[in-house]
mmCIF file of C-alpha atoms in Angstrom:
data_model
loop_
_atom_site.group_PDB
_atom_site.id
_atom_site.type_symbol
_atom_site.label_atom_id
_atom_site.label_comp_id
_atom_site.label_asym_id
_atom_site.label_seq_id
_atom_site.Cartn_x
_atom_site.Cartn_y
_atom_site.Cartn_z
ATOM 1 C CA MET A 278 -12.397 -22.904 6.266
ATOM 2 C CA SER A 279 -12.499 -20.707 9.379
ATOM 3 C CA ASP A 280 -14.747 -17.652 9.190
ATOM 4 C CA PRO A 281 -12.525 -14.539 9.094
ATOM 5 C CA LYS A 282 -15.465 -12.358 10.169
ATOM 6 C CA LYS A 283 -15.375 -14.054 13.578
ATOM 7 C CA LEU A 284 -11.617 -13.613 14.125
ATOM 8 C CA ALA A 285 -10.750 -11.820 17.356
ATOM 9 C CA ILE A 286 -7.979 -9.270 16.871
ATOM 10 C CA LYS A 287 -6.679 -9.982 20.395
ATOM 11 C CA ASP A 288 -5.395 -13.289 18.988
ATOM 12 C CA PHE A 289 -2.914 -11.319 16.847
ATOM 13 C CA VAL A 290 -0.967 -9.611 19.579
ATOM 14 C CA TYR A 291 2.730 -9.804 20.312
ATOM 15 C CA GLU A 292 4.930 -7.664 22.524
ATOM 16 C CA LEU A 293 6.675 -4.932 20.497
ATOM 17 C CA PRO A 294 8.937 -2.761 22.675
ATOM 18 C CA ASP A 295 9.485 0.745 21.318
ATOM 19 C CA GLU A 296 13.248 0.165 21.017
ATOM 20 C CA ARG A 297 12.601 -2.614 18.467
ATOM 21 C CA ILE A 298 10.874 -0.204 16.065
ATOM 22 C CA ALA A 299 13.432 0.986 13.499
ATOM 23 C CA LYS A 300 13.241 4.786 13.761
ATOM 24 C CA PHE A 301 15.788 5.359 10.993
ATOM 25 C CA PRO A 302 16.843 3.336 7.935
ATOM 26 C CA LEU A 303 20.201 1.548 7.837
ATOM 27 C CA PRO A 304 22.999 3.364 5.949
ATOM 28 C CA GLU A 305 22.785 0.753 3.144
ATOM 29 C CA ARG A 306 19.325 -0.394 2.036
ATOM 30 C CA ASP A 307 20.330 -3.963 1.159
ATOM 31 C CA GLN A 308 22.219 -4.647 4.398
ATOM 32 C CA SER A 309 18.986 -5.290 6.276
ATOM 33 C CA LYS A 310 18.489 -8.718 7.783
ATOM 34 C CA LEU A 311 16.330 -11.155 5.840
ATOM 35 C CA LEU A 312 14.407 -13.850 7.690
ATOM 36 C CA TYR A 313 13.928 -16.796 5.330
ATOM 37 C CA TYR A 314 10.899 -18.922 6.170
ATOM 38 C CA SER A 315 10.335 -21.955 3.958
ATOM 39 C CA HIS A 316 7.911 -24.811 4.656
ATOM 40 C CA GLY A 317 8.102 -24.330 8.404
ATOM 41 C CA THR A 318 11.862 -23.800 8.809
ATOM 42 C CA ILE A 319 13.591 -20.482 9.545
ATOM 43 C CA ALA A 320 17.058 -19.241 8.576
ATOM 44 C CA ASP A 321 18.809 -15.874 8.964
ATOM 45 C CA HIS A 322 20.218 -14.055 5.944
ATOM 46 C CA THR A 323 21.097 -10.596 4.656
ATOM 47 C CA PHE A 324 18.815 -8.956 2.103
ATOM 48 C CA THR A 325 21.489 -9.299 -0.605
ATOM 49 C CA ASP A 326 20.830 -13.078 -0.412
ATOM 50 C CA LEU A 327 17.236 -12.667 -1.626
ATOM 51 C CA PRO A 328 17.891 -13.420 -5.341
ATOM 52 C CA SER A 329 19.447 -16.806 -4.492
ATOM 53 C CA LEU A 330 16.588 -17.734 -2.122
ATOM 54 C CA LEU A 331 13.706 -17.086 -4.527
ATOM 55 C CA PRO A 332 12.279 -20.213 -6.187
ATOM 56 C CA ALA A 333 13.347 -20.829 -9.802
ATOM 57 C CA ASP A 334 11.191 -19.165 -12.471
ATOM 58 C CA THR A 335 9.649 -16.738 -9.968
ATOM 59 C CA LEU A 336 7.798 -13.662 -11.206
ATOM 60 C CA LEU A 337 8.626 -10.994 -8.612
ATOM 61 C CA VAL A 338 5.940 -8.292 -8.530
ATOM 62 C CA PHE A 339 6.656 -4.751 -7.306
ATOM 63 C CA ASN A 340 4.355 -1.849 -6.446
ATOM 64 C CA ASP A 341 5.782 1.219 -8.211
ATOM 65 C CA THR A 342 3.659 3.792 -6.384
ATOM 66 C CA LYS A 343 5.466 6.945 -5.256
ATOM 67 C CA VAL A 344 4.863 8.656 -1.920
ATOM 68 C CA VAL A 345 3.691 12.256 -2.343
ATOM 69 C CA GLN A 346 4.439 15.068 0.098
ATOM 70 C CA ALA A 347 0.865 14.974 1.318
ATOM 71 C CA ARG A 348 1.253 17.085 4.504
ATOM 72 C CA LEU A 349 0.673 20.812 4.039
ATOM 73 C CA LEU A 350 1.427 23.204 6.917
ATOM 74 C CA PHE A 351 -0.592 26.421 6.641
ATOM 75 C CA GLN A 352 0.232 29.324 8.952
ATOM 76 C CA LYS A 353 -2.608 31.532 10.201
ATOM 77 C CA GLU A 354 -2.185 35.289 10.468
ATOM 78 C CA THR A 355 -1.991 34.843 14.242
ATOM 79 C CA GLY A 356 0.949 32.474 13.783
ATOM 80 C CA GLY A 357 -0.809 29.174 14.575
ATOM 81 C CA ILE A 358 -0.162 26.173 12.319
ATOM 82 C CA ILE A 359 -2.970 24.205 10.680
ATOM 83 C CA GLU A 360 -1.826 20.885 9.205
ATOM 84 C CA ILE A 361 -3.765 19.480 6.253
ATOM 85 C CA PHE A 362 -3.056 15.870 5.287
ATOM 86 C CA CYS A 363 -4.321 14.964 1.800
ATOM 87 C CA LEU A 364 -5.926 11.504 1.782
ATOM 88 C CA GLU A 365 -7.726 11.034 -1.519
ATOM 89 C CA PRO A 366 -9.062 13.163 -4.388
ATOM 90 C CA VAL A 367 -12.764 13.992 -4.687
ATOM 91 C CA LYS A 368 -13.112 16.377 -7.653
ATOM 92 C CA PRO A 369 -12.743 17.071 -10.511
ATOM 93 C CA HIS A 370 -11.165 13.573 -10.512
ATOM 94 C CA THR A 371 -11.382 10.684 -8.049
ATOM 95 C CA GLU A 372 -8.600 8.800 -9.853
ATOM 96 C CA VAL A 373 -5.296 9.583 -8.150
ATOM 97 C CA GLN A 374 -3.329 9.520 -11.427
ATOM 98 C CA LEU A 375 -5.588 12.177 -12.971
ATOM 99 C CA ALA A 376 -5.908 14.213 -9.763
ATOM 100 C CA MET A 377 -2.126 14.564 -9.546
ATOM 101 C CA GLN A 378 -2.072 16.143 -13.021
ATOM 102 C CA GLN A 379 -4.885 18.599 -12.197
ATOM 103 C CA THR A 380 -4.038 22.291 -12.639
ATOM 104 C CA HIS A 381 -5.530 25.445 -11.060
ATOM 105 C CA SER A 382 -7.732 23.891 -8.326
ATOM 106 C CA CYS A 383 -9.072 20.638 -6.848
ATOM 107 C CA THR A 384 -10.923 19.143 -3.876
ATOM 108 C CA TRP A 385 -9.500 16.409 -1.628
ATOM 109 C CA LYS A 386 -10.633 14.462 1.386
ATOM 110 C CA CYS A 387 -8.225 15.481 4.153
ATOM 111 C CA LEU A 388 -7.392 15.175 7.812
ATOM 112 C CA VAL A 389 -6.995 18.528 9.549
ATOM 113 C CA GLY A 390 -4.752 19.045 12.569
ATOM 114 C CA ASN A 391 -5.625 21.972 14.880
ATOM 115 C CA ASN A 392 -8.978 22.296 13.131
ATOM 116 C CA LYS A 393 -10.593 24.068 16.120
ATOM 117 C CA ARG A 394 -8.217 26.983 15.577
ATOM 118 C CA TRP A 395 -9.345 27.358 11.981
ATOM 119 C CA LYS A 396 -12.355 29.609 12.542
ATOM 120 C CA ASN A 397 -13.302 30.368 8.939
ATOM 121 C CA GLY A 398 -12.074 31.670 5.601
ATOM 122 C CA LYS A 399 -9.081 30.715 3.534
ATOM 123 C CA LEU A 400 -5.637 29.620 4.618
ATOM 124 C CA TYR A 401 -2.566 30.604 2.602
ATOM 125 C CA LEU A 402 0.699 28.764 2.083
ATOM 126 C CA HIS A 403 3.446 30.561 0.181
ATOM 127 C CA PHE A 404 6.166 28.662 -1.628
ATOM 128 C CA GLU A 405 8.945 29.678 -3.979
ATOM 129 C CA GLY A 406 7.236 31.286 -6.961
ATOM 130 C CA GLY A 407 3.655 30.704 -5.844
ATOM 131 C CA THR A 408 0.836 30.374 -3.302
ATOM 132 C CA VAL A 409 -1.714 27.680 -2.488
ATOM 133 C CA THR A 410 -4.980 28.409 -0.643
ATOM 134 C CA ALA A 411 -7.178 26.006 1.319
ATOM 135 C CA GLU A 412 -10.876 26.386 2.102
ATOM 136 C CA ARG A 413 -13.097 23.963 4.057
ATOM 137 C CA GLU A 414 -16.167 22.720 2.257
ATOM 138 C CA ALA A 415 -17.668 20.042 4.506
ATOM 139 C CA GLN A 416 -16.901 17.607 7.322
ATOM 140 C CA LYS A 417 -17.784 13.917 7.168
ATOM 141 C CA ASP A 418 -16.731 10.873 9.220
ATOM 142 C CA GLY A 419 -13.768 12.665 10.788
ATOM 143 C CA HIS A 420 -12.528 13.961 7.430
ATOM 144 C CA PHE A 421 -12.890 17.323 5.745
ATOM 145 C CA LEU A 422 -13.410 18.197 2.107
ATOM 146 C CA ILE A 423 -10.822 20.859 1.333
ATOM 147 C CA ASN A 424 -10.862 23.043 -1.770
ATOM 148 C CA PHE A 425 -7.348 23.909 -2.927
ATOM 149 C CA ALA A 426 -6.459 26.596 -5.464
ATOM 150 C CA TRP A 427 -3.005 27.812 -6.473
ATOM 151 C CA GLU A 428 -0.920 30.220 -8.465
ATOM 152 C CA PRO A 429 0.744 29.813 -10.916
ATOM 153 C CA ALA A 430 -2.386 28.001 -12.126
ATOM 154 C CA ASN A 431 -0.491 25.988 -14.744
ATOM 155 C CA LEU A 432 1.320 23.965 -12.049
ATOM 156 C CA THR A 433 -0.034 20.449 -11.488
ATOM 157 C CA PHE A 434 -1.164 19.447 -7.998
ATOM 158 C CA ALA A 435 1.774 17.011 -7.935
ATOM 159 C CA GLU A 436 4.147 19.946 -8.515
ATOM 160 C CA VAL A 437 2.427 22.000 -5.799
ATOM 161 C CA LEU A 438 2.846 19.176 -3.254
ATOM 162 C CA GLU A 439 6.455 18.671 -4.334
ATOM 163 C CA ARG A 440 7.231 22.364 -3.753
ATOM 164 C CA CYS A 441 5.509 22.976 -0.440
ATOM 165 C CA GLY A 442 4.372 19.658 1.073
ATOM 166 C CA LYS A 443 6.078 17.453 3.617
ATOM 167 C CA LEU A 444 6.532 13.682 3.518
ATOM 168 C CA PRO A 445 4.001 11.807 5.713
ATOM 169 C CA LEU A 446 6.196 9.535 7.819
ATOM 170 C CA PRO A 447 4.385 6.708 9.676
ATOM 171 C CA PRO A 448 2.961 7.991 12.982
ATOM 172 C CA TYR A 449 4.726 5.280 15.030
ATOM 173 C CA LEU A 450 8.157 6.646 14.089
ATOM 174 C CA ASN A 451 7.254 9.559 16.344
ATOM 175 C CA ARG A 452 10.026 11.850 15.119
ATOM 176 C CA ASP A 453 10.640 14.816 12.822
ATOM 177 C CA LEU A 454 11.532 14.437 9.166
ATOM 178 C CA THR A 455 15.182 14.416 8.177
ATOM 179 C CA PRO A 456 16.488 15.383 4.702
ATOM 180 C CA ASP A 457 17.426 11.697 4.281
ATOM 181 C CA ASP A 458 13.767 10.609 4.521
ATOM 182 C CA ARG A 459 12.940 12.183 1.158
ATOM 183 C CA THR A 460 14.952 9.523 -0.617
ATOM 184 C CA ARG A 461 14.931 6.683 1.909
ATOM 185 C CA TYR A 462 11.144 6.576 2.430
ATOM 186 C CA GLN A 463 10.813 5.952 -1.303
ATOM 187 C CA THR A 464 11.648 2.811 -3.271
ATOM 188 C CA ILE A 465 14.311 3.138 -5.968
ATOM 189 C CA TYR A 466 11.685 2.189 -8.589
ATOM 190 C CA ALA A 467 8.924 4.543 -7.344
ATOM 191 C CA ASN A 468 7.258 5.985 -10.410
ATOM 192 C CA GLN A 469 3.518 6.683 -10.087
ATOM 193 C CA GLU A 470 2.738 9.563 -7.699
ATOM 194 C CA GLY A 471 -0.163 9.132 -5.308
ATOM 195 C CA ALA A 472 0.658 7.110 -2.163
ATOM 196 C CA VAL A 473 0.637 8.626 1.323
ATOM 197 C CA ALA A 474 2.716 5.735 2.699
ATOM 198 C CA ALA A 475 5.564 3.771 1.140
ATOM 199 C CA PRO A 476 5.249 0.121 0.094
ATOM 200 C CA THR A 477 7.985 -0.512 2.639
ATOM 201 C CA ALA A 478 8.984 -4.084 1.685
ATOM 202 C CA GLY A 479 10.503 -2.487 -1.410
ATOM 203 C CA LEU A 480 12.743 -0.090 0.552
ATOM 204 C CA HIS A 481 15.474 -2.772 0.798
ATOM 205 C CA PHE A 482 16.036 -3.101 -2.954
ATOM 206 C CA THR A 483 19.135 -1.550 -4.530
ATOM 207 C CA ASP A 484 20.340 -1.434 -8.130
ATOM 208 C CA LYS A 485 22.840 -4.149 -7.196
ATOM 209 C CA VAL A 486 20.131 -6.497 -5.850
ATOM 210 C CA MET A 487 17.994 -5.790 -8.927
ATOM 211 C CA ALA A 488 20.913 -6.675 -11.200
ATOM 212 C CA THR A 489 21.464 -9.966 -9.337
ATOM 213 C CA ILE A 490 17.754 -10.796 -9.610
ATOM 214 C CA LYS A 491 17.972 -10.323 -13.371
ATOM 215 C CA ALA A 492 21.207 -12.325 -13.610
ATOM 216 C CA ASN A 493 19.544 -15.190 -11.695
ATOM 217 C CA GLY A 494 16.769 -15.414 -14.277
ATOM 218 C CA ILE A 495 14.062 -14.017 -11.991
ATOM 219 C CA THR A 496 11.472 -12.044 -13.974
ATOM 220 C CA THR A 497 10.062 -8.785 -12.592
ATOM 221 C CA ALA A 498 6.800 -6.911 -13.149
ATOM 222 C CA TYR A 499 5.271 -3.674 -11.844
ATOM 223 C CA LEU A 500 1.762 -2.736 -10.809
ATOM 224 C CA THR A 501 0.467 0.333 -8.986
ATOM 225 C CA LEU A 502 -1.540 0.407 -5.772
ATOM 226 C CA HIS A 503 -1.618 3.811 -4.100
ATOM 227 C CA VAL A 504 -1.107 3.104 -0.407
ATOM 228 C CA GLY A 505 -3.588 4.993 1.761
ATOM 229 C CA ALA A 506 -3.292 6.245 5.337
ATOM 230 C CA GLY A 507 -5.655 3.402 6.271
ATOM 231 C CA THR A 508 -2.685 1.037 6.137
ATOM 232 C CA PHE A 509 -1.757 2.394 9.621
ATOM 233 C CA LYS A 510 -5.329 2.180 10.933
ATOM 234 C CA PRO A 511 -5.348 -0.063 14.001
ATOM 235 C CA VAL A 512 -8.116 -2.631 14.321
ATOM 236 C CA LYS A 513 -10.230 -1.348 17.206
ATOM 237 C CA ALA A 514 -13.136 -3.770 16.760
ATOM 238 C CA ASP A 515 -13.184 -6.934 18.897
ATOM 239 C CA VAL A 516 -13.984 -9.094 15.871
ATOM 240 C CA MET A 517 -13.033 -8.456 12.238
ATOM 241 C CA GLU A 518 -16.671 -8.325 11.113
ATOM 242 C CA GLU A 519 -16.900 -4.912 12.819
ATOM 243 C CA HIS A 520 -13.721 -3.500 11.237
ATOM 244 C CA GLU A 521 -14.091 -1.449 8.075
ATOM 245 C CA MET A 522 -11.149 -2.174 5.794
ATOM 246 C CA HIS A 523 -9.621 0.805 3.994
ATOM 247 C CA ALA A 524 -9.961 1.061 0.217
ATOM 248 C CA GLU A 525 -6.973 1.690 -2.053
ATOM 249 C CA GLN A 526 -6.749 2.584 -5.743
ATOM 250 C CA LEU A 527 -5.221 0.101 -8.142
ATOM 251 C CA TYR A 528 -3.851 0.586 -11.674
ATOM 252 C CA ILE A 529 -3.007 -2.371 -13.878
ATOM 253 C CA THR A 530 -1.880 -2.437 -17.501
ATOM 254 C CA LYS A 531 -2.891 -4.997 -20.094
ATOM 255 C CA ASP A 532 0.787 -5.946 -20.524
ATOM 256 C CA PHE A 533 1.030 -6.737 -16.818
ATOM 257 C CA ILE A 534 -2.021 -9.038 -16.928
ATOM 258 C CA LEU A 535 -0.603 -10.815 -19.990
ATOM 259 C CA GLN A 536 2.702 -11.338 -18.150
ATOM 260 C CA LEU A 537 0.869 -12.615 -15.059
ATOM 261 C CA LEU A 538 -1.352 -14.907 -17.129
ATOM 262 C CA ALA A 539 1.651 -16.531 -18.827
ATOM 263 C CA GLN A 540 3.184 -17.202 -15.400
ATOM 264 C CA VAL A 541 -0.016 -18.674 -13.960
ATOM 265 C CA GLU A 542 -0.684 -20.877 -17.010
ATOM 266 C CA GLN A 543 2.779 -22.394 -16.671
ATOM 267 C CA HIS A 544 2.284 -22.981 -12.921
ATOM 268 C CA LYS A 545 5.328 -20.857 -12.102
ATOM 269 C CA PRO A 546 5.456 -18.999 -8.762
ATOM 270 C CA VAL A 547 4.238 -15.409 -8.406
ATOM 271 C CA ILE A 548 5.775 -13.661 -5.386
ATOM 272 C CA PRO A 549 4.766 -10.108 -4.473
ATOM 273 C CA VAL A 550 7.083 -7.609 -2.820
ATOM 274 C CA GLY A 551 4.982 -6.251 0.014
ATOM 275 C CA THR A 552 1.450 -6.586 1.291
ATOM 276 C CA THR A 553 0.212 -3.925 -1.160
ATOM 277 C CA SER A 554 1.422 -5.960 -4.148
ATOM 278 C CA MET A 555 -0.193 -9.051 -2.631
ATOM 279 C CA ARG A 556 -3.519 -7.248 -2.114
ATOM 280 C CA SER A 557 -3.350 -6.064 -5.728
ATOM 281 C CA LEU A 558 -2.601 -9.487 -7.202
ATOM 282 C CA GLU A 559 -5.298 -11.272 -5.240
ATOM 283 C CA SER A 560 -7.773 -8.456 -6.018
ATOM 284 C CA LEU A 561 -7.102 -8.983 -9.730
ATOM 285 C CA TYR A 562 -8.369 -12.532 -9.417
ATOM 286 C CA TRP A 563 -11.557 -11.360 -7.673
ATOM 287 C CA LEU A 564 -12.088 -8.597 -10.239
ATOM 288 C CA GLY A 565 -12.007 -11.338 -12.889
ATOM 289 C CA VAL A 566 -14.587 -13.313 -10.886
ATOM 290 C CA LYS A 567 -16.801 -10.217 -10.628
ATOM 291 C CA VAL A 568 -16.579 -9.604 -14.385
ATOM 292 C CA LEU A 569 -17.588 -13.227 -15.041
ATOM 293 C CA GLN A 570 -20.528 -13.036 -12.630
ATOM 294 C CA GLN A 571 -21.740 -9.627 -13.794
ATOM 295 C CA PRO A 572 -21.434 -9.412 -17.598
ATOM 296 C CA ALA A 573 -22.967 -5.898 -17.654
ATOM 297 C CA LEU A 574 -20.348 -4.535 -15.207
ATOM 298 C CA GLN A 575 -19.187 -0.993 -16.038
ATOM 299 C CA GLN A 576 -15.630 0.338 -15.728
ATOM 300 C CA ASP A 577 -16.552 2.516 -12.726
ATOM 301 C CA GLN A 578 -17.872 -0.559 -10.876
ATOM 302 C CA LEU A 579 -14.485 -2.286 -10.581
ATOM 303 C CA HIS A 580 -14.428 -2.480 -6.805
ATOM 304 C CA ILE A 581 -13.813 -5.406 -4.442
ATOM 305 C CA ASN A 582 -15.374 -5.046 -1.004
ATOM 306 C CA GLN A 583 -13.683 -6.554 2.012
ATOM 307 C CA TRP A 584 -15.725 -9.770 2.247
ATOM 308 C CA PHE A 585 -16.260 -10.458 -1.481
ATOM 309 C CA ALA A 586 -13.611 -13.218 -1.492
ATOM 310 C CA TYR A 587 -15.375 -15.137 1.274
ATOM 311 C CA GLU A 588 -18.886 -15.108 -0.165
ATOM 312 C CA ARG A 589 -18.342 -17.257 -3.256
ATOM 313 C CA ALA A 590 -18.777 -21.031 -3.518
ATOM 314 C CA GLU A 591 -17.758 -22.330 -6.944
ATOM 315 C CA LEU A 592 -14.825 -20.402 -8.306
ATOM 316 C CA PRO A 593 -13.017 -20.284 -11.661
ATOM 317 C CA SER A 594 -9.292 -20.915 -12.034
ATOM 318 C CA ALA A 595 -6.881 -17.972 -11.973
ATOM 319 C CA THR A 596 -6.362 -18.454 -15.715
ATOM 320 C CA ILE A 597 -10.074 -18.064 -16.467
ATOM 321 C CA ALA A 598 -10.392 -15.034 -14.153
ATOM 322 C CA LEU A 599 -7.423 -13.235 -15.754
ATOM 323 C CA LYS A 600 -8.692 -14.003 -19.261
ATOM 324 C CA ALA A 601 -12.063 -12.528 -18.276
ATOM 325 C CA LEU A 602 -10.301 -9.295 -17.267
ATOM 326 C CA LEU A 603 -8.494 -9.153 -20.608
ATOM 327 C CA GLN A 604 -11.824 -9.631 -22.402
ATOM 328 C CA PHE A 605 -13.368 -6.889 -20.261
ATOM 329 C CA MET A 606 -10.548 -4.526 -21.307
ATOM 330 C CA ALA A 607 -11.009 -5.493 -24.951
ATOM 331 C CA ASN A 608 -14.746 -4.760 -24.686
ATOM 332 C CA TYR A 609 -13.976 -1.251 -23.425
ATOM 333 C CA ASN A 610 -11.026 -0.810 -25.796
ATOM 334 C CA THR A 611 -8.662 0.096 -22.960
ATOM 335 C CA ASN A 612 -5.089 -0.919 -22.129
ATOM 336 C CA HIS A 613 -5.343 -0.270 -18.397
ATOM 337 C CA LEU A 614 -7.668 -1.001 -15.499
ATOM 338 C CA HIS A 615 -8.463 1.453 -12.737
ATOM 339 C CA ALA A 616 -10.110 -0.274 -9.776
ATOM 340 C CA SER A 617 -10.336 -0.023 -6.014
ATOM 341 C CA THR A 618 -9.982 -2.765 -3.450
ATOM 342 C CA GLN A 619 -10.977 -3.202 0.169
ATOM 343 C CA ILE A 620 -9.950 -6.845 0.196
ATOM 344 C CA ILE A 621 -9.097 -8.213 3.611
ATOM 345 C CA ILE A 622 -6.740 -11.177 3.551
ATOM 346 C CA ALA A 623 -7.079 -13.016 6.838
ATOM 347 C CA PRO A 624 -6.846 -16.599 8.119
ATOM 348 C CA GLY A 625 -9.426 -18.589 6.170
ATOM 349 C CA TYR A 626 -8.446 -16.899 2.911
ATOM 350 C CA SER A 627 -7.444 -19.159 0.005
ATOM 351 C CA PHE A 628 -4.685 -17.641 -2.156
ATOM 352 C CA ARG A 629 -5.414 -17.615 -5.889
ATOM 353 C CA ILE A 630 -2.295 -15.999 -7.372
ATOM 354 C CA CYS A 631 0.491 -15.586 -4.803
ATOM 355 C CA LYS A 632 2.881 -18.362 -3.723
ATOM 356 C CA GLY A 633 4.965 -16.428 -1.207
ATOM 357 C CA LEU A 634 5.738 -12.920 0.037
ATOM 358 C CA VAL A 635 8.635 -10.537 0.621
ATOM 359 C CA THR A 636 7.598 -8.318 3.528
ATOM 360 C CA ASN A 637 8.682 -6.410 6.640
ATOM 361 C CA PHE A 638 7.541 -7.070 10.220
ATOM 362 C CA HIS A 639 4.154 -5.558 11.006
ATOM 363 C CA GLN A 640 2.382 -3.977 13.945
ATOM 364 C CA PRO A 641 0.495 -6.114 16.470
ATOM 365 C CA GLU A 642 -3.287 -6.174 15.955
ATOM 366 C CA SER A 643 -2.981 -4.978 12.340
ATOM 367 C CA THR A 644 -4.640 -6.176 9.144
ATOM 368 C CA LEU A 645 -1.122 -6.665 7.729
ATOM 369 C CA LEU A 646 -0.348 -9.202 10.441
ATOM 370 C CA LEU A 647 -3.630 -10.972 9.579
ATOM 371 C CA LEU A 648 -2.407 -11.202 5.984
ATOM 372 C CA VAL A 649 0.873 -12.833 7.078
ATOM 373 C CA SER A 650 -1.093 -15.278 9.217
ATOM 374 C CA ALA A 651 -3.348 -16.104 6.244
ATOM 375 C CA LEU A 652 -0.215 -17.053 4.302
ATOM 376 C CA ILE A 653 1.791 -19.053 6.860
ATOM 377 C CA GLY A 654 -0.834 -19.898 9.486
ATOM 378 C CA GLU A 655 -0.030 -20.026 13.203
ATOM 379 C CA ASN A 656 3.672 -20.172 12.307
ATOM 380 C CA TRP A 657 3.556 -16.356 12.171
ATOM 381 C CA ARG A 658 4.156 -16.522 15.938
ATOM 382 C CA LYS A 659 7.275 -18.638 15.436
ATOM 383 C CA VAL A 660 8.562 -16.234 12.776
ATOM 384 C CA TYR A 661 7.943 -13.115 14.871
ATOM 385 C CA GLN A 662 9.413 -14.695 18.010
ATOM 386 C CA HIS A 663 12.520 -15.650 16.047
ATOM 387 C CA ALA A 664 12.809 -12.079 14.756
ATOM 388 C CA MET A 665 12.404 -10.761 18.300
ATOM 389 C CA ASP A 666 15.000 -13.198 19.711
ATOM 390 C CA ASN A 667 17.506 -12.405 16.968
ATOM 391 C CA ASN A 668 17.446 -8.643 17.097
ATOM 392 C CA TYR A 669 15.518 -7.933 13.900
ATOM 393 C CA ARG A 670 14.310 -4.362 13.406
ATOM 394 C CA PHE A 671 10.537 -3.887 13.046
ATOM 395 C CA LEU A 672 8.067 -1.857 10.926
ATOM 396 C CA SER A 673 8.621 0.496 7.972
ATOM 397 C CA TYR A 674 12.373 1.101 8.246
ATOM 398 C CA GLY A 675 12.982 -2.346 9.714
ATOM 399 C CA ASP A 676 14.274 -5.658 8.408
ATOM 400 C CA SER A 677 12.732 -7.993 5.862
ATOM 401 C CA SER A 678 11.476 -11.543 5.406
ATOM 402 C CA LEU A 679 10.855 -13.992 2.571
ATOM 403 C CA LEU A 680 7.879 -16.179 3.465
ATOM 404 C CA LEU A 681 7.290 -19.363 1.446
ATOM 405 C CA PRO A 682 4.397 -21.404 2.862
#
């Protein structure tokens, strides 16, 4: 197995002209192109063909996270705009699900645009029927801790963001929001508020495609991984060992693990929709390994660091790992797991759960491209060149692929 720590990011470069980045979504979600890669061969399809291309008995796994309007534009008395971008909650809750239901006040880790113009004191943002204030607490590693408070105090933070926040479009789109983005930069099954970026492989699904999937006997399941802004973080280190992978929060129900376990025990394929679903599924395996290796593990210690998957010699089967997680939940009398994962899936990684992937086309020199390469090897170049030669649209609002190694 090659050592992913020694990978040079310059080996994951391809030429992506700006005109190939899809700046806007297509009028119909499911009319995107679908590149079908199976065992080394490539064919061109439309996304509506996906249900017929999935292997029989597939369990298709979706990430049901919902993008929140995490950008808040505060206007100073002098007229200048200070932009605050909410990244992750700090107190009273660090769990996104709980933080979104917080009333009255909270503290988040944020990015601040135009910070030098924010001399001191509170900033005010008025919205219909209320006001939210922001106050800086501390700066750390390029982020700020921001204390928010609002009236009416009985509103949840989710409701505050919904009323006065703006959607955080990917920076590479390099354009202003349109009213259309509020629905189109959200999957049709988005349910759990807390992401600051969409799980974009899911943007192609329509009710019609979902109905065909069901009619074709493909089973579906939902997990939640709240996509962080780190998903857009370029790899600036020369070798991956020097790159710090971003952490993302993961929520899994007992019912989901039972469904996944049944699939794995019967050796039926599990195919995630999107890199976030894949990270979640593979992280579940490693969480099971951690529980087996550390019997005294507490619920707040459910974290997978970026190299954990590469530092183990003898490993249990996926069945044993998933059963260990179920036992862990039984021990704590809980029906859901809250964990965080920094897992980096790069060439040299051995997949434990996933047998394929539905995904978009990713940025050069990105950890997402490393993940694709881990799945299909050097053939990622063939796939991306084919997409380039055949006028596929790239990145978040771009076209799709079904990759079966």
